[in-house]
CSV table of C-alpha atoms and ligand atoms in Angstrom, one decimal:
chain,number,residue,atom,x,y,z
A,260,MET,CA,-0.1,-0.3,-0.2
A,261,GLN,CA,2.9,2.4,0.8
A,262,LYS,CA,3.7,2.9,-2.6
A,263,VAL,CA,0.3,3.7,-3.8
A,264,PHE,CA,0.2,6.5,-1.5
A,265,GLU,CA,3.8,7.7,-2.5
A,266,ASP,CA,2.4,7.7,-5.7
A,267,ILE,CA,-0.8,10.2,-4.8
A,268,LEU,CA,1.5,12.1,-2.6
A,269,SER,CA,3.9,12.8,-5.8
A,270,VAL,CA,1.0,13.8,-8.3
A,271,ILE,CA,-0.6,16.1,-5.3
A,272,LYS,CA,2.7,17.6,-4.9
A,273,ASP,CA,3.8,17.9,-8.4
A,274,ALA,CA,0.1,19.8,-9.1
A,275,PHE,CA,0.9,22.4,-6.2
A,276,PRO,CA,4.9,22.5,-6.0
A,277,ALA,CA,7.2,24.6,-3.9
A,278,GLN,CA,4.3,24.2,-1.0
A,279,ALA,CA,5.6,22.8,2.2
A,280,LEU,CA,2.1,22.3,3.3
A,281,ILE,CA,-0.5,21.9,1.0
A,282,PRO,CA,-4.2,23.0,2.3
A,283,LEU,CA,-6.7,21.1,1.5
A,284,HIS,CA,-8.8,24.6,0.0
A,285,ALA,CA,-6.7,28.0,0.7
A,286,PRO,CA,-8.6,31.3,-0.8
A,287,VAL,CA,-7.0,33.0,-3.6
A,288,PHE,CA,-7.3,36.9,-4.0
A,289,PRO,CA,-6.0,37.7,-8.0
A,290,GLY,CA,-8.5,40.7,-9.0
A,291,ASN,CA,-10.0,43.5,-7.8
A,292,GLU,CA,-10.4,42.1,-3.9
A,293,ARG,CA,-8.2,44.8,-2.5
A,294,LYS,CA,-9.6,47.7,-4.7
A,295,TYR,CA,-13.4,46.8,-3.9
A,296,VAL,CA,-12.5,46.8,0.6
A,297,LEU,CA,-10.9,49.6,0.3
A,298,ASP,CA,-13.6,51.6,-1.6
A,299,ALA,CA,-16.3,50.2,0.8
A,300,ILE,CA,-13.8,51.5,3.7
A,301,ASP,CA,-13.4,54.8,2.0
A,302,SER,CA,-16.9,54.9,1.3
A,303,THR,CA,-17.7,54.2,5.0
A,304,TYR,CA,-20.5,52.2,3.7
A,305,VAL,CA,-19.0,49.4,5.8
A,306,SER,CA,-22.3,47.4,7.2
A,307,SER,CA,-25.9,46.4,6.5
A,308,VAL,CA,-26.5,49.2,3.6
A,309,GLY,CA,-23.8,49.9,0.4
A,310,ALA,CA,-23.7,49.5,-3.3
A,311,TYR,CA,-21.7,46.3,-3.1
A,312,VAL,CA,-24.6,44.4,-1.0
A,313,ASN,CA,-27.3,45.5,-4.5
A,314,LYS,CA,-24.4,44.9,-6.5
A,315,PHE,CA,-23.7,41.3,-5.1
A,316,GLU,CA,-27.0,40.4,-5.7
A,317,ARG,CA,-26.9,41.4,-9.4
A,318,MET,CA,-24.5,39.3,-9.4
A,319,MET,CA,-25.8,36.4,-8.2
A,320,CYS,CA,-28.6,36.6,-10.4
A,321,ASP,CA,-26.5,36.8,-13.6
A,322,ILE,CA,-24.1,33.8,-12.1
A,323,THR,CA,-27.0,32.0,-11.7
A,324,GLY,CA,-29.9,32.8,-13.7
A,325,ALA,CA,-32.6,33.1,-10.7
A,326,SER,CA,-34.0,36.4,-11.0
A,327,HIS,CA,-34.3,37.3,-7.4
A,328,ALA,CA,-30.6,37.2,-5.3
A,329,VAL,CA,-30.9,38.6,-1.3
A,330,ALA,CA,-27.6,38.8,0.8
A,331,ILE,CA,-27.2,36.9,3.8
A,332,VAL,CA,-24.2,36.8,6.5
A,333,ASN,CA,-23.7,33.2,5.3
A,334,GLY,CA,-25.0,30.3,4.5
A,335,THR,CA,-26.0,28.4,7.3
A,336,ASN,CA,-28.4,31.5,8.0
A,337,ALA,CA,-29.3,31.6,4.6
A,338,LEU,CA,-30.8,28.1,5.0
A,339,HIS,CA,-32.6,28.7,8.3
A,340,LEU,CA,-34.2,31.7,6.5
A,341,ALA,CA,-35.0,30.0,3.3
A,342,LEU,CA,-36.7,27.2,5.1
A,343,ILE,CA,-38.6,29.6,7.4
A,344,LEU,CA,-40.3,31.0,3.9
A,345,ALA,CA,-40.7,27.6,2.1
A,346,GLY,CA,-42.9,27.1,5.6
A,347,VAL,CA,-41.5,24.6,7.8
A,348,VAL,CA,-42.6,24.7,11.2
A,349,ARG,CA,-42.5,23.5,14.6
A,350,GLU,CA,-42.9,19.4,14.0
A,351,ASP,CA,-42.0,19.5,10.7
A,352,GLU,CA,-40.2,16.5,8.9
A,353,VAL,CA,-37.6,17.6,6.9
A,354,LEU,CA,-36.0,15.1,4.2
A,355,SER,CA,-32.2,15.4,3.7
A,356,GLN,CA,-29.2,13.9,3.3
A,357,SER,CA,-27.3,12.2,6.3
A,358,LEU,CA,-23.8,13.0,3.9
A,359,THR,CA,-23.9,16.7,4.2
A,360,PHE,CA,-22.3,19.6,6.6
A,361,ILE,CA,-23.3,19.8,10.1
A,362,ALA,CA,-24.9,23.3,8.9
A,363,THR,CA,-28.0,21.7,6.7
A,364,CYS,CA,-29.4,19.7,10.1
A,365,ASN,CA,-28.7,22.8,12.4
A,366,ALA,CA,-30.9,25.1,9.9
A,367,ILE,CA,-33.4,22.5,10.3
A,368,SER,CA,-33.6,22.2,13.8
A,369,TYR,CA,-33.6,25.7,14.3
A,370,LEU,CA,-36.8,25.7,13.4
A,371,SER,CA,-37.9,22.7,15.6
A,372,ALA,CA,-38.2,20.6,12.5
A,373,THR,CA,-37.0,17.0,12.3
A,374,PRO,CA,-34.1,16.0,10.1
A,375,VAL,CA,-35.0,12.3,8.2
A,376,PHE,CA,-31.9,10.9,6.0
A,377,ILE,CA,-32.3,10.0,2.4
A,378,ASP,CA,-29.4,8.0,1.3
A,379,VAL,CA,-27.0,9.8,-1.2
A,380,ASP,CA,-26.2,8.5,-4.9
A,381,LYS,CA,-22.8,6.1,-5.2
A,382,ASP,CA,-21.9,8.1,-8.9
A,383,THR,CA,-23.4,12.1,-7.4
A,384,ILE,CA,-22.8,11.6,-3.4
A,385,GLY,CA,-25.5,13.9,-3.5
A,386,LEU,CA,-29.6,13.3,-2.3
A,387,SER,CA,-30.6,9.8,-4.7
A,388,ALA,CA,-34.1,10.5,-6.5
A,389,ASP,CA,-34.7,6.5,-6.2
A,390,SER,CA,-34.1,6.8,-3.0
A,391,LEU,CA,-36.3,10.0,-2.5
A,392,ARG,CA,-39.0,8.1,-4.3
A,393,GLN,CA,-38.7,4.7,-2.5
A,394,PHE,CA,-39.0,6.3,0.8
A,395,LEU,CA,-42.4,8.3,-0.1
A,396,ASP,CA,-43.8,5.5,-2.2
A,397,LYS,CA,-43.5,3.1,1.5
A,398,ASN,CA,-44.2,6.1,4.1
A,399,ALA,CA,-45.8,9.0,2.8
A,400,ARG,CA,-48.9,9.3,2.2
A,401,ILE,CA,-50.9,13.1,1.4
A,402,GLY,CA,-53.3,14.5,3.7
A,403,GLN,CA,-57.1,15.8,3.6
A,404,ASP,CA,-55.2,19.3,3.7
A,405,GLY,CA,-52.7,18.1,0.5
A,406,PHE,CA,-49.7,18.6,2.5
A,407,CYS,CA,-47.5,15.4,2.6
A,408,TYR,CA,-47.6,12.9,5.9
A,409,ASN,CA,-45.5,10.5,7.2
A,410,LYS,CA,-47.6,7.7,8.1
A,411,ARG,CA,-45.2,6.3,10.9
A,412,SER,CA,-44.9,9.0,12.9
A,413,GLY,CA,-47.5,11.1,11.6
A,414,LYS,CA,-45.4,14.4,11.1
A,415,ARG,CA,-45.7,16.3,8.1
A,416,ILE,CA,-43.1,15.9,5.5
A,417,LYS,CA,-42.9,19.7,4.4
A,418,ALA,CA,-39.1,20.4,2.9
A,419,CYS,CA,-36.8,18.3,1.1
A,420,VAL,CA,-32.8,19.7,1.5
A,421,PRO,CA,-30.6,18.0,-1.4
A,422,MET,CA,-26.8,19.0,-1.3
A,423,HIS,CA,-24.7,19.3,-4.5
A,424,THR,CA,-22.1,17.8,-2.0
A,425,PHE,CA,-18.4,18.8,-2.8
A,426,GLY,CA,-19.7,21.1,-5.8
A,427,PHE,CA,-21.0,17.7,-7.9
A,428,PRO,CA,-25.3,18.2,-9.0
A,429,CYS,CA,-27.7,15.6,-7.9
A,430,ARG,CA,-29.8,14.4,-10.1
A,431,ILE,CA,-31.9,17.9,-9.4
A,432,ASP,CA,-34.7,17.7,-11.9
A,433,GLU,CA,-36.0,14.1,-11.2
A,434,ILE,CA,-35.5,15.2,-7.0
A,435,ALA,CA,-37.6,18.0,-8.4
A,436,GLN,CA,-40.7,16.5,-10.1
A,437,ILE,CA,-40.9,14.2,-7.6
A,438,CYS,CA,-40.7,16.9,-4.4
A,439,ALA,CA,-43.9,18.3,-7.1
A,440,GLN,CA,-45.7,15.1,-7.0
A,441,TRP,CA,-45.6,14.8,-3.1
A,442,ASN,CA,-46.5,18.7,-2.2
A,443,ILE,CA,-42.8,18.7,-0.7
A,444,MET,CA,-41.4,22.4,-1.3
A,445,LEU,CA,-37.9,21.9,-2.3
A,446,VAL,CA,-35.0,23.7,-0.7
A,447,GLU,CA,-32.0,23.6,-2.2
A,448,ASP,CA,-28.1,23.6,-0.5
A,449,ALA,CA,-26.1,24.9,-3.5
A,450,ALA,CA,-23.5,25.9,-0.6
A,451,GLU,CA,-20.9,24.0,-2.3
A,452,SER,CA,-21.8,24.2,-5.6
A,453,LEU,CA,-21.2,27.8,-7.1
A,454,GLY,CA,-21.0,27.4,-10.7
A,455,SER,CA,-22.1,23.3,-10.7
A,456,SER,CA,-24.7,23.3,-13.6
A,457,TYR,CA,-27.0,20.3,-14.2
A,458,LYS,CA,-28.4,20.2,-17.8
A,459,GLY,CA,-27.6,23.6,-18.4
A,460,LYS,CA,-29.2,24.8,-15.1
A,461,HIS,CA,-27.5,26.7,-12.4
A,462,THR,CA,-27.6,24.2,-9.1
A,463,GLY,CA,-30.3,26.6,-6.3
A,464,THR,CA,-31.9,27.1,-8.8
A,465,PHE,CA,-34.3,23.8,-9.6
A,466,GLY,CA,-36.2,24.3,-5.8
A,467,THR,CA,-38.3,26.9,-4.8
A,468,LEU,CA,-35.2,28.4,-3.5
A,469,GLY,CA,-31.5,27.9,-3.5
A,470,THR,CA,-29.1,28.7,-0.7
A,471,PHE,CA,-24.9,29.7,-1.0
A,472,SER,CA,-21.9,30.2,1.1
A,473,PHE,CA,-19.2,32.3,0.9
A,474,ASN,CA,-16.9,30.9,3.8
A,475,GLY,CA,-13.4,31.1,3.4
A,476,ASN,CA,-13.3,27.4,2.6
A,477,LYS,CA,-15.5,27.8,-0.5
A,478,THR,CA,-15.1,28.0,-4.6
A,479,VAL,CA,-14.8,32.1,-3.7
A,480,THR,CA,-15.4,34.0,-0.6
A,481,CYS,CA,-16.1,36.8,0.8
A,482,GLY,CA,-14.7,35.9,4.6
A,483,GLY,CA,-18.5,34.9,5.4
A,484,GLY,CA,-21.8,35.7,3.2
A,485,GLY,CA,-23.8,33.8,2.1
A,486,ALA,CA,-27.3,34.2,-0.8
A,487,ILE,CA,-30.7,33.3,-1.1
A,488,VAL,CA,-32.2,32.9,-5.2
A,489,THR,CA,-35.1,32.5,-5.6
A,490,ASN,CA,-37.8,33.3,-9.1
A,491,ASP,CA,-40.5,33.9,-6.8
A,492,GLU,CA,-40.8,38.2,-6.6
A,493,ASN,CA,-42.7,37.4,-3.3
A,494,LEU,CA,-40.1,35.2,-1.4
A,495,ALA,CA,-37.4,37.1,-2.3
A,496,ARG,CA,-39.4,40.3,-0.7
A,497,ARG,CA,-39.4,38.4,2.5
A,498,ALA,CA,-36.6,37.5,2.6
A,499,LYS,CA,-35.0,41.0,2.5
A,500,HIS,CA,-37.5,41.6,5.4
A,501,LEU,CA,-37.2,39.3,7.6
A,502,SER,CA,-32.8,39.5,7.2
A,503,THR,CA,-33.2,43.2,7.9
A,504,GLN,CA,-35.6,42.8,11.3
A,505,ALA,CA,-38.0,43.5,9.1
A,506,LYS,CA,-38.0,47.0,9.6
A,507,VAL,CA,-40.7,49.1,7.5
A,508,PRO,CA,-39.1,51.2,5.2
A,509,HIS,CA,-39.5,54.8,6.2
A,510,ALA,CA,-36.4,57.7,6.1
A,511,TRP,CA,-36.4,57.9,10.3
A,512,GLU,CA,-38.9,56.2,11.9
A,513,PHE,CA,-38.3,52.4,13.5
A,514,VAL,CA,-41.2,50.1,13.2
A,515,HIS,CA,-40.9,46.7,12.8
A,516,ASP,CA,-44.1,44.5,11.3
A,517,GLU,CA,-42.7,41.3,12.5
A,518,VAL,CA,-39.8,39.0,14.6
A,519,GLY,CA,-37.1,39.2,12.0
A,520,PHE,CA,-33.3,38.7,11.7
A,521,ASN,CA,-29.9,40.5,11.4
A,522,TYR,CA,-29.1,38.4,8.4
A,523,ARG,CA,-28.2,41.1,6.2
A,524,MET,CA,-24.9,40.7,4.6
A,525,PRO,CA,-23.0,43.5,5.5
A,526,ASN,CA,-21.1,45.8,2.9
A,527,LEU,CA,-17.8,45.1,3.9
A,528,ASN,CA,-18.1,41.3,2.7
A,529,ALA,CA,-19.7,42.1,0.0
A,530,ALA,CA,-17.2,44.1,-1.8
A,531,LEU,CA,-14.7,40.8,-1.1
A,532,ALA,CA,-17.5,39.0,-2.8
A,533,CYS,CA,-17.9,40.8,-5.5
A,534,ALA,CA,-14.4,40.8,-6.7
A,535,GLN,CA,-14.4,36.7,-6.1
A,536,LEU,CA,-17.6,37.0,-8.0
A,537,GLU,CA,-15.9,38.6,-11.4
A,538,GLU,CA,-13.1,35.2,-10.8
A,539,LEU,CA,-15.7,32.2,-10.8
A,540,ASN,CA,-15.1,31.4,-14.6
A,541,SER,CA,-11.8,31.7,-14.2
A,542,PHE,CA,-11.4,29.5,-10.8
A,543,VAL,CA,-13.9,27.3,-12.0
A,544,SER,CA,-12.3,26.6,-15.3
A,545,ASN,CA,-8.6,26.3,-12.8
A,546,LYS,CA,-10.4,24.0,-10.6
A,547,ARG,CA,-11.2,21.6,-13.5
A,548,ASP,CA,-8.1,21.2,-15.3
A,549,LEU,CA,-7.1,20.5,-11.8
A,550,ALA,CA,-9.1,18.0,-11.5
A,551,GLN,CA,-8.7,16.7,-15.3
A,552,LEU,CA,-4.7,16.3,-14.3
A,553,TYR,CA,-5.9,14.5,-10.9
A,554,HIS,CA,-8.3,12.3,-13.1
A,555,ARG,CA,-5.5,11.2,-15.9
A,556,LYS,CA,-2.7,10.4,-12.7
A,557,PHE,CA,-5.0,8.3,-10.4
A,558,LYS,CA,-6.4,6.6,-13.3
A,559,SER,CA,-3.0,5.3,-14.4
A,560,LEU,CA,-2.8,4.2,-10.5
A,561,LYS,CA,-6.1,2.4,-10.7
A,562,LEU,CA,-8.1,4.6,-8.3
A,563,SER,CA,-11.4,5.7,-8.3
A,564,ILE,CA,-12.1,9.3,-7.9
A,565,LEU,CA,-15.0,11.6,-8.5
A,566,GLU,CA,-16.1,12.5,-11.3
A,567,GLU,CA,-19.3,14.6,-12.5
A,568,ILE,CA,-21.5,12.7,-14.3
A,569,THR,CA,-23.2,12.9,-18.0
A,570,GLY,CA,-25.1,15.9,-18.5
A,571,SER,CA,-23.7,17.9,-15.2
A,572,LYS,CA,-21.1,20.4,-14.7
A,573,SER,CA,-19.2,20.5,-11.3
A,574,ASN,CA,-17.1,23.2,-9.8
A,575,TYR,CA,-14.6,20.6,-8.5
A,576,TRP,CA,-14.5,22.0,-5.2
A,577,LEU,CA,-13.2,19.1,-3.6
A,578,ASN,CA,-11.6,16.2,-5.4
A,579,GLY,CA,-12.1,12.8,-3.9
A,580,ILE,CA,-10.3,9.6,-3.8
A,581,PHE,CA,-11.9,6.5,-3.2
A,582,PHE,CA,-10.3,3.7,-1.3
A,583,GLU,CA,-10.9,-0.1,-0.8
A,584,ASN,CA,-11.9,-0.2,2.9
A,585,ARG,CA,-12.2,2.3,5.7
A,586,HIS,CA,-9.0,0.6,7.0
A,587,GLN,CA,-7.0,1.7,4.0
A,588,ARG,CA,-8.7,5.1,4.5
A,589,ASP,CA,-7.5,5.7,7.8
A,590,GLU,CA,-3.9,4.7,6.9
A,591,PHE,CA,-3.9,6.9,4.0
A,592,LEU,CA,-5.5,10.0,6.0
A,593,THR,CA,-2.6,9.3,8.6
A,594,TYR,CA,-0.1,8.8,5.4
A,595,SER,CA,-1.0,12.3,4.0
A,596,ASN,CA,-1.4,14.2,7.0
A,597,GLU,CA,1.9,13.4,8.4
A,598,ASN,CA,3.5,14.1,5.0
A,599,GLY,CA,2.4,17.8,4.5
A,600,VAL,CA,-0.3,17.0,2.2
A,601,MET,CA,-4.0,18.2,3.8
A,602,THR,CA,-6.6,15.2,3.6
A,603,ARG,CA,-9.7,14.9,5.1
A,604,PRO,CA,-12.8,12.1,5.4
A,605,VAL,CA,-16.1,13.1,4.4
A,606,TRP,CA,-18.3,14.2,7.9
A,607,GLU,CA,-19.2,12.1,10.0
A,608,LEU,CA,-22.8,11.1,8.9
A,609,MET,CA,-25.8,12.9,10.6
A,610,HIS,CA,-27.9,9.6,11.3
A,611,ARG,CA,-24.5,8.7,14.2
A,612,LEU,CA,-24.3,12.3,15.6
A,613,LYS,CA,-25.9,12.1,19.1
A,614,MET,CA,-28.3,14.9,18.4
A,615,PHE,CA,-29.9,13.2,14.9
A,616,SER,CA,-30.0,9.7,15.5
A,617,GLY,CA,-33.1,7.2,16.5
A,618,GLY,CA,-35.2,8.4,13.8
A,619,HIS,CA,-36.7,6.5,11.3
A,620,ASN,CA,-34.1,7.0,7.9
A,621,ALA,CA,-34.4,5.5,4.2
A,622,PRO,CA,-31.5,2.3,4.4
A,623,LEU,CA,-28.8,4.7,4.1
A,624,PRO,CA,-25.9,1.9,2.3
A,625,ASN,CA,-24.5,4.1,-0.2
A,626,SER,CA,-23.9,7.0,2.6
A,627,GLU,CA,-22.1,4.5,5.0
A,628,TRP,CA,-20.1,2.8,1.3
A,629,ILE,CA,-18.9,6.4,0.6
A,630,ALA,CA,-18.1,7.5,4.5
A,631,ASP,CA,-16.0,4.2,5.0
A,632,ARG,CA,-14.0,5.1,1.7
A,633,LEU,CA,-14.2,8.6,0.4
A,634,VAL,CA,-10.7,11.1,1.1
A,635,ASN,CA,-10.4,14.4,-0.1
A,636,ILE,CA,-7.7,15.8,-1.7
A,637,PRO,CA,-5.9,19.3,-1.9
A,638,SER,CA,-8.0,21.4,-4.4
A,639,SER,CA,-7.5,25.2,-4.6
A,640,VAL,CA,-7.2,27.3,-7.2
A,641,ARG,CA,-3.9,27.1,-8.1
A,642,MET,CA,-1.7,30.6,-9.5
A,643,GLU,CA,1.3,30.9,-11.0
B,186,PLP,C1,-20.3,25.3,3.9
B,186,PLP,C2,-21.8,24.7,3.9
B,186,PLP,C3,-22.8,25.5,4.7
B,186,PLP,C4,-23.3,27.0,5.6
B,186,PLP,O1,-21.9,27.4,5.3
B,186,PLP,P1,-21.6,29.1,6.1
B,186,PLP,O2,-21.6,29.9,5.0
B,186,PLP,O3,-20.2,28.2,6.3
B,186,PLP,O4,-22.6,28.9,7.0
B,186,PLP,C5,-24.2,24.4,4.3
B,186,PLP,N1,-24.1,23.6,4.3
B,186,PLP,C6,-23.1,23.5,3.5
B,186,PLP,C7,-23.2,21.7,2.5
B,186,PLP,C8,-21.5,23.5,3.3
B,186,PLP,O5,-20.5,22.9,3.0
């Protein structure tokens, strides 16, 4: 095994030469980042109102093709707000993946709703349309009020939150169809998939609402930031209203017409976000070049790696290699991290965490198979 591990590390080290410690994903700021941030400071508009916030929202519409975008302080809160707008309330169930980042489930929990886990596909590593269909056929019924109910728990299944894992689009058109058939709101967690599309349509735009993250480790970052996209004008208006303390617009009066949130992205972050969004296309093609290089080299080492499925375009946020089993995975994690190459396994599966365990989920064989084998390897944008 040692020989293969050495070969993998030399491929990675060749891809990122002259770096003593190769991070998993480091941000780069090659364009107008400094200029826009200084401009925001000079304007004195560094907080929740400013020209860059509006510009950021227009850019997000252009990039995703959504008719509305609302700037939010981070991806987790974007998801929280999107679920509120989707009508999720206390005691509802929300279908999602066990193989996801904790933020997906935390956002569901903020509403005192319960995540119920559906399996992922082995090839997309995102929510499986087949698993979703089977789960609903077996466990769900449509109530007299027209909503979908879980026959076993008696709870309403209000929403479904698929996640485009590591930037690889899941079979989101099929998922959208199933959700429509069962009257389940579709909210896409597209935090990791800015720049990824499925059948020519940007991820995050298949459901009623989609959310993005601009955290430091994502493909483009503004330190911390998020966005909600939607084609529904009323939902967009409500998203902006609720994210700005539900303040009734007025030149000097402070009147608020419901309980709102301080979830607006500050102009300082939006300045950085605008500059980074200008680089999105070049970042994605840079990352796709790296993925191609990895594919070529790892194929000749007979290793299986993450690849986009036909009809989808991945931003290749994080590349991944599959090992034979958990033992081999762990040996590689130790070896690579001890030798200057940062690698990591997928997140501990959500249904194994104490907050989210014990539910009646779909069978999760693919999630468990992937969690035992997949390792993410360095995937940053490479500068000259
Ligand atoms: C990063 C991420 C989020 C939330 O992002 P923050 O901006 O850090 O709050 C949500 N879901 C997934 C899957 C993510 O990877």
